[in-house]
Coordinates of C-alpha atoms and ligand atoms in Angstrom, one line a residue:
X1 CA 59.8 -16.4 -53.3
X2 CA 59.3 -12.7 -53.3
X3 CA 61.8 -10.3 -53.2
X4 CA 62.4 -8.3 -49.9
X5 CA 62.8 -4.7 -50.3
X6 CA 63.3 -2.0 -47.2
X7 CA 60.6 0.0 -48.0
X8 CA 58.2 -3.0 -48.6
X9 CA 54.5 -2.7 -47.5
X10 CA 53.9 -4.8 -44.6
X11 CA 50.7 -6.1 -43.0
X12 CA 49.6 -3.1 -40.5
X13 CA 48.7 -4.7 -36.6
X14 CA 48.7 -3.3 -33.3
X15 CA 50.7 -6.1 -31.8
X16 CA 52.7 -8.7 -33.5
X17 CA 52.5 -12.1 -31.2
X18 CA 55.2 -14.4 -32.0
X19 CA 54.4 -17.6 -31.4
X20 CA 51.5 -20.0 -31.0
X21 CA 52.0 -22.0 -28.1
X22 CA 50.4 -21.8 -24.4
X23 CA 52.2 -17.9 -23.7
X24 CA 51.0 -17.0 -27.1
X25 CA 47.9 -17.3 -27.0
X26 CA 47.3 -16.5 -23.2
X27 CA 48.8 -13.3 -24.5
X28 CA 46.6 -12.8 -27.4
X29 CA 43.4 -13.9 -25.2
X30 CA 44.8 -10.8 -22.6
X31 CA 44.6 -8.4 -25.6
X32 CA 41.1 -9.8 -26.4
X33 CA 40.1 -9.5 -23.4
X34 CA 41.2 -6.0 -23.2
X35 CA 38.8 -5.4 -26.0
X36 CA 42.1 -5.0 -28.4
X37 CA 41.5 -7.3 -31.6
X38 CA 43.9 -5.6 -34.1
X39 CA 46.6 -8.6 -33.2
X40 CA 48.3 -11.2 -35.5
X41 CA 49.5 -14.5 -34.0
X42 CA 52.6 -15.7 -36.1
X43 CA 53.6 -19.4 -35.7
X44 CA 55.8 -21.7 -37.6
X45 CA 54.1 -25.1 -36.9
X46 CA 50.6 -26.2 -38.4
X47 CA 49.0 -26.1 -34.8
X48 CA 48.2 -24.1 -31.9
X49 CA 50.2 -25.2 -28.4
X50 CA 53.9 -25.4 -29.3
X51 CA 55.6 -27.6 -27.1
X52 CA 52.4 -29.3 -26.3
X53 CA 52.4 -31.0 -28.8
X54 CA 50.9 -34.5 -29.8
X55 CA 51.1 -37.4 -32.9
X56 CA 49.8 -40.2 -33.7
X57 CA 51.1 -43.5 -32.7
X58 CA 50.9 -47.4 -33.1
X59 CA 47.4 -49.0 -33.3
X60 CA 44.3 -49.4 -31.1
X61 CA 42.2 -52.9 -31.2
X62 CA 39.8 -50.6 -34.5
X63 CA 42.6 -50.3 -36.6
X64 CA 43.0 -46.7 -35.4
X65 CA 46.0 -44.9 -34.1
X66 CA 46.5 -44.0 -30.8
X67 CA 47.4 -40.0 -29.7
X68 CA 50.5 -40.0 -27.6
X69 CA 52.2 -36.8 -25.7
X70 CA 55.8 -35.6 -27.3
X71 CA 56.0 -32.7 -25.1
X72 CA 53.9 -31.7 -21.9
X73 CA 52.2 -34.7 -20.8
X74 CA 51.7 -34.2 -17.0
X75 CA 49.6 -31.1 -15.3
X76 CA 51.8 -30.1 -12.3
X77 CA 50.2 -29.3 -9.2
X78 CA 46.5 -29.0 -9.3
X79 CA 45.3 -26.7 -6.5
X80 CA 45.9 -26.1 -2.8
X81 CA 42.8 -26.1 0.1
X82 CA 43.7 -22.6 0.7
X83 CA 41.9 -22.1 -3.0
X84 CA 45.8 -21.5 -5.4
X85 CA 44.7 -23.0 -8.6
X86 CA 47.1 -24.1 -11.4
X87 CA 45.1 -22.4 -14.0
X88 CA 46.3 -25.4 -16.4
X89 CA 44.4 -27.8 -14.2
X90 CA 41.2 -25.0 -14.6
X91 CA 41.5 -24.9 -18.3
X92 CA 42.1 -29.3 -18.0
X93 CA 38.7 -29.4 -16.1
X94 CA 37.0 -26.6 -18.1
X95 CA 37.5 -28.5 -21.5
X96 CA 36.8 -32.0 -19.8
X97 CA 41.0 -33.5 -20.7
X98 CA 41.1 -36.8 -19.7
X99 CA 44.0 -36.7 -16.7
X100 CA 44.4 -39.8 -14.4
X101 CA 46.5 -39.5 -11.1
X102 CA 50.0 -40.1 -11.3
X103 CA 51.2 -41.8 -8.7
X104 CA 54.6 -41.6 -8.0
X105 CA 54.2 -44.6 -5.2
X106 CA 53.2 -47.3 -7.7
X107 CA 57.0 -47.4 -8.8
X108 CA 59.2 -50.5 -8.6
X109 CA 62.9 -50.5 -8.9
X110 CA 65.1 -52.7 -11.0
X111 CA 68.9 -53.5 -12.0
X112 CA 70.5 -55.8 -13.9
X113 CA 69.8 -58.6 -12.6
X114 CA 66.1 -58.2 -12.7
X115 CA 63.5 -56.7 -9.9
X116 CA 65.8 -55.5 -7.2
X117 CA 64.5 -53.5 -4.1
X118 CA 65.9 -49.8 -3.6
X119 CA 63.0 -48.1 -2.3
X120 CA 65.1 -47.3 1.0
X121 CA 67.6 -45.6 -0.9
X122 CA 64.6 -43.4 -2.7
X123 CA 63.8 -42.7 0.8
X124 CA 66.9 -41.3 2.1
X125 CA 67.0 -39.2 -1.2
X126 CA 63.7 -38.0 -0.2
X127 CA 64.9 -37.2 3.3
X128 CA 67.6 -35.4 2.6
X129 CA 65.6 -33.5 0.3
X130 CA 63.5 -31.9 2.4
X131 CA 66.7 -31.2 4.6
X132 CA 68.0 -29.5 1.5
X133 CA 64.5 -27.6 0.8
X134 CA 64.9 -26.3 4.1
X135 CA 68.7 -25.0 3.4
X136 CA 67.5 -23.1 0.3
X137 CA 64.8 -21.3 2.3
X138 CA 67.3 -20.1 4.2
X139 CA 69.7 -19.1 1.4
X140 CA 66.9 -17.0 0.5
X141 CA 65.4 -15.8 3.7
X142 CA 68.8 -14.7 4.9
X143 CA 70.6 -13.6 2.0
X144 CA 73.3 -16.4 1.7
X145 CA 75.0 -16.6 -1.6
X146 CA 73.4 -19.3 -3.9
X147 CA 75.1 -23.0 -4.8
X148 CA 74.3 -25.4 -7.1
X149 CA 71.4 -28.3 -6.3
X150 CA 74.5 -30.5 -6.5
X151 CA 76.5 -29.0 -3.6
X152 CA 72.9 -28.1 -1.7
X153 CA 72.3 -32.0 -1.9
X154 CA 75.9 -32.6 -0.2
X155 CA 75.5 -30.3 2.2
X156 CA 72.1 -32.0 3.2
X157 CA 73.9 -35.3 3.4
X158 CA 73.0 -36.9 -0.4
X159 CA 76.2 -38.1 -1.8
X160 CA 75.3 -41.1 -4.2
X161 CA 79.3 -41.4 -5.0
X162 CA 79.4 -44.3 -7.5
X163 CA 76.8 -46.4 -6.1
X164 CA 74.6 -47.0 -9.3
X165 CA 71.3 -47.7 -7.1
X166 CA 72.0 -44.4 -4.9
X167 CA 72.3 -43.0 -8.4
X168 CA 69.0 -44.4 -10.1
X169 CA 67.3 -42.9 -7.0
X170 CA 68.8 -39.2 -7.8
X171 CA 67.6 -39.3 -11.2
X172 CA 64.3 -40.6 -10.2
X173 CA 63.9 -37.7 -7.9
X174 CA 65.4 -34.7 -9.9
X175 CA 67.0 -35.6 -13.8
X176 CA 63.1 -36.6 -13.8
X177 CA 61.6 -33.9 -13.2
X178 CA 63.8 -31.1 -14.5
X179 CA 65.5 -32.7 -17.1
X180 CA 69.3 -31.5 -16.2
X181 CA 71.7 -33.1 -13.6
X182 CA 71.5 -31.7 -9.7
X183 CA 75.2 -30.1 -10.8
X184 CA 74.2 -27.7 -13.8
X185 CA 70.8 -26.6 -11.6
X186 CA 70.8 -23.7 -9.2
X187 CA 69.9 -24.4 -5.7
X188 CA 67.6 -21.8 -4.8
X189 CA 65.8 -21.2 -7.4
X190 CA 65.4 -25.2 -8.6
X191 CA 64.4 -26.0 -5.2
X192 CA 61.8 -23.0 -5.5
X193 CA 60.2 -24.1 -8.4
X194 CA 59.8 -27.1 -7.0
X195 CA 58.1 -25.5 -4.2
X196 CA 56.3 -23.1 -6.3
X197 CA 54.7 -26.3 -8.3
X198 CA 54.2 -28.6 -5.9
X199 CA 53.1 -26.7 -2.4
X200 CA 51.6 -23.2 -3.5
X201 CA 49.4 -26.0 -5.7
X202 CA 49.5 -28.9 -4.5
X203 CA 51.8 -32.1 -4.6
X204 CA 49.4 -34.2 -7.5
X205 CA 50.6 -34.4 -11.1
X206 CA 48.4 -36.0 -13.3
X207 CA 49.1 -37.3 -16.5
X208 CA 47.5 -36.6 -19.7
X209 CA 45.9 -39.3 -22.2
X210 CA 43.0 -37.5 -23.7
X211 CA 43.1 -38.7 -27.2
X212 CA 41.9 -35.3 -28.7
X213 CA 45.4 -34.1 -27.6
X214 CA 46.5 -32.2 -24.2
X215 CA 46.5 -29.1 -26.6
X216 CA 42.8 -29.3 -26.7
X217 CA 42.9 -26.5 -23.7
X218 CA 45.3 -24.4 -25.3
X219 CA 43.1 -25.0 -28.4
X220 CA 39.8 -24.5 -26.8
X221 CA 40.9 -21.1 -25.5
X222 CA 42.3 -19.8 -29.2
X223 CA 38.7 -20.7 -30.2
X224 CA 36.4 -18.5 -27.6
X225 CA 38.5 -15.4 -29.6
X226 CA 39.6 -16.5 -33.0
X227 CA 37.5 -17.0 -35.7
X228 CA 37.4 -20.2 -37.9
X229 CA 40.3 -19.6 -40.5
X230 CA 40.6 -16.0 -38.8
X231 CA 43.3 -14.1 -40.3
X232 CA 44.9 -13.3 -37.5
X233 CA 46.3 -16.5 -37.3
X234 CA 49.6 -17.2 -39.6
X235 CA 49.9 -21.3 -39.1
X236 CA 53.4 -22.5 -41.0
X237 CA 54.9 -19.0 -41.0
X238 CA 58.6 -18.9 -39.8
X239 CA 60.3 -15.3 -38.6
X240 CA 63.6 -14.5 -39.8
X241 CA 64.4 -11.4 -38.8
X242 CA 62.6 -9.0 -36.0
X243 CA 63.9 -5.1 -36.2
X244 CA 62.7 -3.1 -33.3
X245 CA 62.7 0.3 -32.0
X246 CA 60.6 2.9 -29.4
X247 CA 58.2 3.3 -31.7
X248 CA 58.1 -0.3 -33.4
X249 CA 58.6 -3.7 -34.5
X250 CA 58.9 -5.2 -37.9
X251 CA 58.8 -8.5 -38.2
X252 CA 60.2 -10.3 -41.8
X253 CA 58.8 -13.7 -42.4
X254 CA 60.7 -16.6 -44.3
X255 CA 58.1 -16.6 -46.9
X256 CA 59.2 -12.8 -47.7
X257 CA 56.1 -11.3 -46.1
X258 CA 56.3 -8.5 -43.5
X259 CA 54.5 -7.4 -40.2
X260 CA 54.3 -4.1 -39.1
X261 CA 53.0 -3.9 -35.6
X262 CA 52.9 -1.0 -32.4
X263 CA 54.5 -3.7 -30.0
X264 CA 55.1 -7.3 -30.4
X265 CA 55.6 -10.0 -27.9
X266 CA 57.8 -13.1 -28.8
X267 CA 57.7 -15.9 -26.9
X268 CA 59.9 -18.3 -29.2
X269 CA 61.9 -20.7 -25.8
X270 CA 65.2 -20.0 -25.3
X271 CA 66.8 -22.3 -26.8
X272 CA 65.2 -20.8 -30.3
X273 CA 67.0 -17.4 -28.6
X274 CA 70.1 -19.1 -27.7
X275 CA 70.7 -20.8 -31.6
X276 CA 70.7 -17.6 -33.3
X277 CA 68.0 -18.4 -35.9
X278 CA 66.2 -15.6 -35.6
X279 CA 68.1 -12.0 -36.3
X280 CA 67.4 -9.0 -34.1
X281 CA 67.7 -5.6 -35.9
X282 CA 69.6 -3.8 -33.6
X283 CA 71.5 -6.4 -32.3
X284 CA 69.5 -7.4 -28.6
X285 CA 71.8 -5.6 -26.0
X286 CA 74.7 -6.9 -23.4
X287 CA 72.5 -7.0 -20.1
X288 CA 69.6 -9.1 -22.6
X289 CA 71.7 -11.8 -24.4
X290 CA 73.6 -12.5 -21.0
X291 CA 70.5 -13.2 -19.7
X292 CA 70.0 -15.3 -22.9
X293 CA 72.7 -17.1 -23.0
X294 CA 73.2 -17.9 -19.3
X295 CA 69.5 -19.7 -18.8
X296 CA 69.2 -23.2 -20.0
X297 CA 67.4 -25.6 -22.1
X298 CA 67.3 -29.2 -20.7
X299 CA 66.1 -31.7 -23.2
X300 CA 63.5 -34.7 -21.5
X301 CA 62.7 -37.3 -24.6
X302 CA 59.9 -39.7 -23.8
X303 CA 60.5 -43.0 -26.3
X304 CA 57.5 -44.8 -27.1
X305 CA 56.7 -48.3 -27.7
X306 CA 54.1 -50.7 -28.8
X307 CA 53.8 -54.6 -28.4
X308 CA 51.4 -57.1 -29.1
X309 CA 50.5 -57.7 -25.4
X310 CA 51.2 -55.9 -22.2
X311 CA 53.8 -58.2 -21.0
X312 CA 55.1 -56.1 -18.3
X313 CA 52.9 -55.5 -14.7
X314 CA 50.2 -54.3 -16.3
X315 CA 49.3 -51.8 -12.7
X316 CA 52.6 -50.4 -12.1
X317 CA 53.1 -46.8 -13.3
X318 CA 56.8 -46.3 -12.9
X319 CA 59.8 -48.5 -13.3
X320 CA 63.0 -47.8 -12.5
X321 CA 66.3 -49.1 -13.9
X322 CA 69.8 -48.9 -12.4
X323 CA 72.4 -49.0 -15.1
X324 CA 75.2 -50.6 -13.6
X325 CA 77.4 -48.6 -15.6
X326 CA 75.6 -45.6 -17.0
X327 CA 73.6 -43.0 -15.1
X328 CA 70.6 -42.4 -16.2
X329 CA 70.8 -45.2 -19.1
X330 CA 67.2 -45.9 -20.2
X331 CA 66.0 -45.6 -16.5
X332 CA 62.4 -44.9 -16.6
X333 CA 59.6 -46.7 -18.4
X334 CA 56.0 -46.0 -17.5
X335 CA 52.9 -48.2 -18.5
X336 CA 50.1 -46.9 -20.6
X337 CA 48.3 -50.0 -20.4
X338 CA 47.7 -49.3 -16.6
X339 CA 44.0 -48.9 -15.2
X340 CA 42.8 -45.4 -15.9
X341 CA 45.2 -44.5 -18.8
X342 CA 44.9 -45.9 -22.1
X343 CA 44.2 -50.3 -21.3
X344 CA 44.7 -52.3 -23.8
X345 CA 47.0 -49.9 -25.8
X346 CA 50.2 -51.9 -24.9
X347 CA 52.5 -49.3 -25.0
X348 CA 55.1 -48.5 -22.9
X349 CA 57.6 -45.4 -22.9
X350 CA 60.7 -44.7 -22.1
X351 CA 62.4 -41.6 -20.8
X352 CA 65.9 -40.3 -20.9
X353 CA 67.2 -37.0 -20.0
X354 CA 70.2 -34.7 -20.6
X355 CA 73.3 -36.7 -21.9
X356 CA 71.2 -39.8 -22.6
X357 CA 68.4 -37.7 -24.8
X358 CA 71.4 -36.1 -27.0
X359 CA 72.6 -40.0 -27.6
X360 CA 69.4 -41.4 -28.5
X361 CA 68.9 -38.3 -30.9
X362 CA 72.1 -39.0 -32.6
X363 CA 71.1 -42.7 -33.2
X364 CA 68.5 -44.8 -35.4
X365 CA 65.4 -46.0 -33.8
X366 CA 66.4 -49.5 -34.6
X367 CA 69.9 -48.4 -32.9
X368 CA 68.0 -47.4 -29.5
X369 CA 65.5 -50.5 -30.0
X370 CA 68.4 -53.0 -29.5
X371 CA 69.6 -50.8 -27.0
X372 CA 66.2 -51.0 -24.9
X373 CA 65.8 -54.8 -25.8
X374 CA 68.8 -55.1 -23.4
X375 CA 67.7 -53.5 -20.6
X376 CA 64.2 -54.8 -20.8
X377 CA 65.4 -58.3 -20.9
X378 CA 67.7 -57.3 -17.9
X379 CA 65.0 -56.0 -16.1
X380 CA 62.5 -59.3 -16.7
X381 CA 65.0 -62.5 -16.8
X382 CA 62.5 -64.9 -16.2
X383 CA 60.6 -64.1 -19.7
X384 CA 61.7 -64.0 -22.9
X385 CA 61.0 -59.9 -23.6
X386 CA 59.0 -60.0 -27.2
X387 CA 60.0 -57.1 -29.8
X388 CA 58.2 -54.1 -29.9
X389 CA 55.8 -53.8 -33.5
X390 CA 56.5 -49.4 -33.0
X391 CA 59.0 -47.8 -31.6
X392 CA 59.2 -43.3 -32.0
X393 CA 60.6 -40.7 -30.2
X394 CA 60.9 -36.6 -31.3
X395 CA 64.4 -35.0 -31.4
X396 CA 63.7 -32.1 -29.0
X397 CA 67.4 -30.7 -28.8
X398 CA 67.7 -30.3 -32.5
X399 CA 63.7 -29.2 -33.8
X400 CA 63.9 -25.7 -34.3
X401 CA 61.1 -24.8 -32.9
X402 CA 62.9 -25.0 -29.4
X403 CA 66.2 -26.7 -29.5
X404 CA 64.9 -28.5 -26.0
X405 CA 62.1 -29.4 -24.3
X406 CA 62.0 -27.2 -21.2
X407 CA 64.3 -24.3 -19.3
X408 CA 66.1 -25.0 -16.2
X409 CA 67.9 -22.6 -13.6
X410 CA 71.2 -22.5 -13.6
X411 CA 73.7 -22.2 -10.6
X412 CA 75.1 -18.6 -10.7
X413 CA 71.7 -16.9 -12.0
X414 CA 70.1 -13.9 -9.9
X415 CA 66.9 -12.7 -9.9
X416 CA 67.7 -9.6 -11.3
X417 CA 69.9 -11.3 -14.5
X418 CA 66.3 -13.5 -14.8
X419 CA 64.3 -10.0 -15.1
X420 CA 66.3 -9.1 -17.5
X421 CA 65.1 -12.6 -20.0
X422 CA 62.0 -10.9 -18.9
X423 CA 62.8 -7.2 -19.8
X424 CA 61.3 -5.8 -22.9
X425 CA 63.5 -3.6 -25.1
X426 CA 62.4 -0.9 -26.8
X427 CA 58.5 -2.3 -28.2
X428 CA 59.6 -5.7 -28.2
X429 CA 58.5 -7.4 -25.3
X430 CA 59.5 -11.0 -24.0
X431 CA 56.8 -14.1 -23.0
X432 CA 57.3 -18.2 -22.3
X433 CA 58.2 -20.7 -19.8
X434 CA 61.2 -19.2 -18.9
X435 CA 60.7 -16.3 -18.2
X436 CA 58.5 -17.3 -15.1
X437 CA 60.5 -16.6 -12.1
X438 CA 58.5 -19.1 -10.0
X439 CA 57.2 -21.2 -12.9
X440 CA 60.1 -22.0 -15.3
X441 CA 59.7 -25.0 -17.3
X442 CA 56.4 -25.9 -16.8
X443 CA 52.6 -24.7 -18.7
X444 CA 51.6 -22.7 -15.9
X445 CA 54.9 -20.8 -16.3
X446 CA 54.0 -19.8 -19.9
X447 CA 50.4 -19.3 -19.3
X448 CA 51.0 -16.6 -16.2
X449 CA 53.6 -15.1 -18.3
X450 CA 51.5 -14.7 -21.9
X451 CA 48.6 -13.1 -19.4
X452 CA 51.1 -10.8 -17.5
X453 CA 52.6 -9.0 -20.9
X454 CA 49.0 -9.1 -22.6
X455 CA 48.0 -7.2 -19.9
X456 CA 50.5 -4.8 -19.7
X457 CA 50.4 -3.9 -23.4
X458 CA 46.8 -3.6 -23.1
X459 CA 47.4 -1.2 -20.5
X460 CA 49.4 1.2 -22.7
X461 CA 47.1 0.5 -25.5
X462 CA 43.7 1.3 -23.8
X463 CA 45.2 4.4 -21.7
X464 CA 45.5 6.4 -25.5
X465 CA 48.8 7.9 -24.6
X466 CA 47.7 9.0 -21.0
X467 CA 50.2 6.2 -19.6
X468 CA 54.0 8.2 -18.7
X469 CA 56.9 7.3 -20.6
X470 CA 58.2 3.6 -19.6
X471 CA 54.9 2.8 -17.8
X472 CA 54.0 -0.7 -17.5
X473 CA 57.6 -1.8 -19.2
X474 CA 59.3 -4.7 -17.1
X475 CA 62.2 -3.4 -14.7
X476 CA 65.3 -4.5 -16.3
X477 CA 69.1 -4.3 -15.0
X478 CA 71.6 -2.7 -18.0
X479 CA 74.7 -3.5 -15.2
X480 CA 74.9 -6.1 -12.7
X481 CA 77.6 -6.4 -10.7
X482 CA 79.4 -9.5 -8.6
X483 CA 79.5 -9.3 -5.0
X484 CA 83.7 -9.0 -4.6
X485 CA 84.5 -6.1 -4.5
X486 CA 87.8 -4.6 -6.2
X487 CA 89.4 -3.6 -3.1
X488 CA 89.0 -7.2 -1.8
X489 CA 90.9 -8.6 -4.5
X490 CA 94.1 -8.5 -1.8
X491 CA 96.5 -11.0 0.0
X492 CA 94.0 -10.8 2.7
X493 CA 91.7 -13.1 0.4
X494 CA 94.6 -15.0 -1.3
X495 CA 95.3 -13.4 -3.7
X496 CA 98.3 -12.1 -4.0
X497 CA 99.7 -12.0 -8.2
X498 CA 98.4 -8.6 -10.0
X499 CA 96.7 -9.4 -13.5
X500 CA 95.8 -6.0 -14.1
X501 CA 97.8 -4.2 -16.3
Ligands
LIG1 C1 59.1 -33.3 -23.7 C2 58.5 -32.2 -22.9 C3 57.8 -32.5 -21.7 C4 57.2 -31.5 -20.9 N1 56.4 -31.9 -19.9 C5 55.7 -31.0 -19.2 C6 54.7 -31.4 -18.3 O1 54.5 -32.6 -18.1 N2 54.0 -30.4 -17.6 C7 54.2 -29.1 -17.8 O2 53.6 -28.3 -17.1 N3 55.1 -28.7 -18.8 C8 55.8 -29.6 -19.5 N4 56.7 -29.2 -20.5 C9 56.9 -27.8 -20.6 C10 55.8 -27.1 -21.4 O3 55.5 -27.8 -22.6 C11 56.3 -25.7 -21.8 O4 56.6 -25.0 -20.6 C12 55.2 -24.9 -22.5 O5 54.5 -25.6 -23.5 C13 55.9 -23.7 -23.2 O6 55.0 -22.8 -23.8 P1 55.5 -21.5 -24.4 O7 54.3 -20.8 -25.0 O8 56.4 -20.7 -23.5 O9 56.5 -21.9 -25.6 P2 56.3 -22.8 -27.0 O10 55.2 -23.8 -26.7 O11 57.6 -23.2 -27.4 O12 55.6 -21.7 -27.9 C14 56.5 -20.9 -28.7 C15 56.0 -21.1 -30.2 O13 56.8 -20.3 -31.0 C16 57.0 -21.0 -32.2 N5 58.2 -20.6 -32.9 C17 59.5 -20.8 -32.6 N6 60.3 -20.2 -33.4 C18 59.5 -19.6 -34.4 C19 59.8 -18.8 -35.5 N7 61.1 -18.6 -35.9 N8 58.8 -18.4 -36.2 C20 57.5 -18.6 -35.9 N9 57.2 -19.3 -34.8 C21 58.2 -19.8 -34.0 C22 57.0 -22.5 -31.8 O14 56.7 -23.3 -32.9 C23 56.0 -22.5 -30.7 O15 54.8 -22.9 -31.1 C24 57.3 -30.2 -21.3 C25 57.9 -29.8 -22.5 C26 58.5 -30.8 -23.3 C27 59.1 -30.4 -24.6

């Protein structure tokens, strides 16, 4: 390894982009764009797209491997008549990705003793949701101090108590989708995103099977402005350390190299922020790592397997299992074999969220096979369930390129504390999924932020100085305050026992 020295001579750029995935290179196609070339991408993997990422798995009648989804898999919301368009479902239809409908009606619920009908308890879920959608408009409309999706839920009449069915119904319609229970997810801004994804686009998801990868977009897009082997893209190159200041940003690579660059935009997710394995030189300040630490990574772990024959109903997209002990215990498994994904492949996966994806992560595949063996057979009594020839799953919660899959709101989180995950400091500016306000957690979140700070740097960059001092930077919050105020901290409000000195 080389020896790093202070006063080492590091690779000269405009602006340092850290990171590779969907922001990243949004951000470096802004600066393009812009006409501003002198950029270096930096990115620890071997691809471009991050957390859309892909592998190869089991085998296809040719002896040939099939491609299968470890992250993104789904694009969220495709576009509304008034004319709002997901730009991940443009760049989906602009480099031809295969995507079939998902639809979330071909579902059919099970327990443990086999096929076992709670589609009217899905329904009441769904009816109190809206009730509950229309509680957080007002929260926001009038000012009312936030809650948790939990207590929102309650509120709107959804109490599953210890019913296990009532409880297979709440994961289906939130641990699903956002990957964290309704009790760690803020109300208002949860229910937002959910509006945000699913109305301002539209309600359609469609899931991914193109066998060139669902980073083929992200990929296609790198290649309008990068060259073949263009320098300005470091593949397998992990930063260690990033010093900024107001008139810079340095960033020291694990190989010993160094970057010198006018600004630099990370966009590393935050749970790479949150597990400390990248050092900030100065130390990032109070108002930013509160904002850090208080955001969430949820972790969503699809589990895929292969058999010799599609054994289960081959049409049905979704099943759902509910555990009658566990919440949330292998209670998903969709069919790949279905008409207009991938027929024949006979694979099925499994998801797990949360609680359940940090168990499986900590066992063996062989450990979760058995496990899933059960529930399968549970599911289907009246066959005997044949073993599967692959089984594989990633380990999103430990792989330090995010420690998670995707963020999540949490209860207790402003808008102004989120501007501040947003907030550059100094020449280091901030990109990724979760710094979307309105689009945490999913690709178009990334993508809409990666433009939005390419463009403002290009700003500053093209205006030669002319912009004033602070121009263009992101509005950030160094104090924010609760809404008690000291005074009220009196008998009047119960409380009556001094614990200031
Ligand atoms: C399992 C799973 C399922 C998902 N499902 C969907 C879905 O169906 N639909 C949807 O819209 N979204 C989904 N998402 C979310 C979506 O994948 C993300 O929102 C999006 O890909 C994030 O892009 P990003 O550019 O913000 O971050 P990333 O893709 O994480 O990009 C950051 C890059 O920084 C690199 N990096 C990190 N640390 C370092 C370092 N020290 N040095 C150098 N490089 C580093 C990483 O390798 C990565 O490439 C899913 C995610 C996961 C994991």
């Amino acid at each position: 390894a080389v020896l790093r020295k202070d006063d080492q001579t590091c690779r000269k750029t405009k602006v340092a982009i850290l990171g590779a995935g969907v922001a990243g290179i949004t951000a470096a196609q802004s600066l393009s764009n812009a006409s501003i070339s002198d950029f270096i991408i930096i990115e620890r993997n071997d691809y471009i797209g991050g957390r859309m990422r892909n592998t190869k798995f089991g085998k296809s009648p040719d002896g040939t491997p099939y491609t299968v989804e470890l992250g993104a898999n789904w694009v969220e919301g495709l576009q509304s008549k008034s004319g709002n368009v997901n730009p991940i479902w443009r760049l989906a239809q602009k480099h031809k990705i295969k995507n079939t409908y998902s639809n979330g009606s071909s579902l059919v619920t099970y327990d443990q003793t086999g096929k076992y009908d709670f589609m009217d308890i899905i329904d009441d879920f769904d009816k109190k949701w809206e009730t509950a959608m229309e509680d957080a408009d007002a929260i926001k409309d009038e000012n009312l101090q936030d809650t948790s999706v939990r207590a929102g839920l309650s509120i709107a009449g959804w109490k599953p108590k210890k019913d296990m069915h009532a409880q297979a119904a709440e994961w289906w319609g939130w641990d699903f989708e956002m990957a964290v229970m309704p009790d760690q997810s803020g109300f208002l801004y949860d229910m937002s995103v959910n509006k945000a994804v699913f109305e301002h686009f539209s309600e359609d998801t469609n899931l991914v099977t193109d066998q060139r990868g669902f980073n083929a977009l992200i990929i296609g897009e790198a290649n309008e402005f990068l060259k073949k082997n263009d320098p300005r893209l470091l593949l397998k190159s992990i930063v260690k350390e990033i010093k900024y200041g107001p008139s810079g940003v340095k960033v020291h690579l694990k190989d010993g190299d160094c970057i010198e660059a006018e600004y630099a935009i990370c966009t590393f997710s935050v749970g790479v922020l949150q597990n400390d394995v990248v050092k900030f030189k100065p130390t990032l300040p109070r108002w930013k790592r509160e904002a850090i630490e208080q955001f969430q990574m949820g972790t969503y772990t699809k589990i895929f397997m292969q058999f010799n024959e599609t054994w289960w109903p081959r049409e049905t997209q979704f099943m759902l299992y509910a555990d009658p002990i566990e919440r949330g215990y292998y209670p998903m498994f969709q069919s790949l074999s279905a008409t207009g994904f991938v027929p024949e492949s006979n694979i099925l996966f499994g998801t797990v969220t949360g609680t359940q994806a940090y168990q499986v992560e900590k066992q063996t595949e062989k450990e979760v096979q058995a496990e899933i063996m059960e529930v399968l057979q549970a599911m289907f009594p009246k066959i005997t369930v044949p073993e599967p020839t692959a089984i594989m799953y990633p380990r999103w919660s430990q792989d330090e390129m995010a420690f998670g899959s995707f963020s999540n709101w949490p209860p207790g989180m402003t808008l102004e504390k989120h501007q501040n995950l947003r907030a550059n400091v100094d020449r280091l500016w901030f990109a990724g999924e979760a710094n979307s306000a309105e689009f945490f957690g999913y690709l178009q979140g990334a993508w809409f932020e990666g433009k939005d700070m390419g463009d403002r740097i290009a700003h500053i960059l093209n205006s030669d100085g002319a912009v004033a001092d602070g121009e263009g930077e992101l509005m950030r919050y160094d104090v924010l305050h609760g809404d008690t105020f000291k005074d009220e901290y009196d008998e009047d409000n119960g409380w009556s026992i001094t614990l200031d000195d």
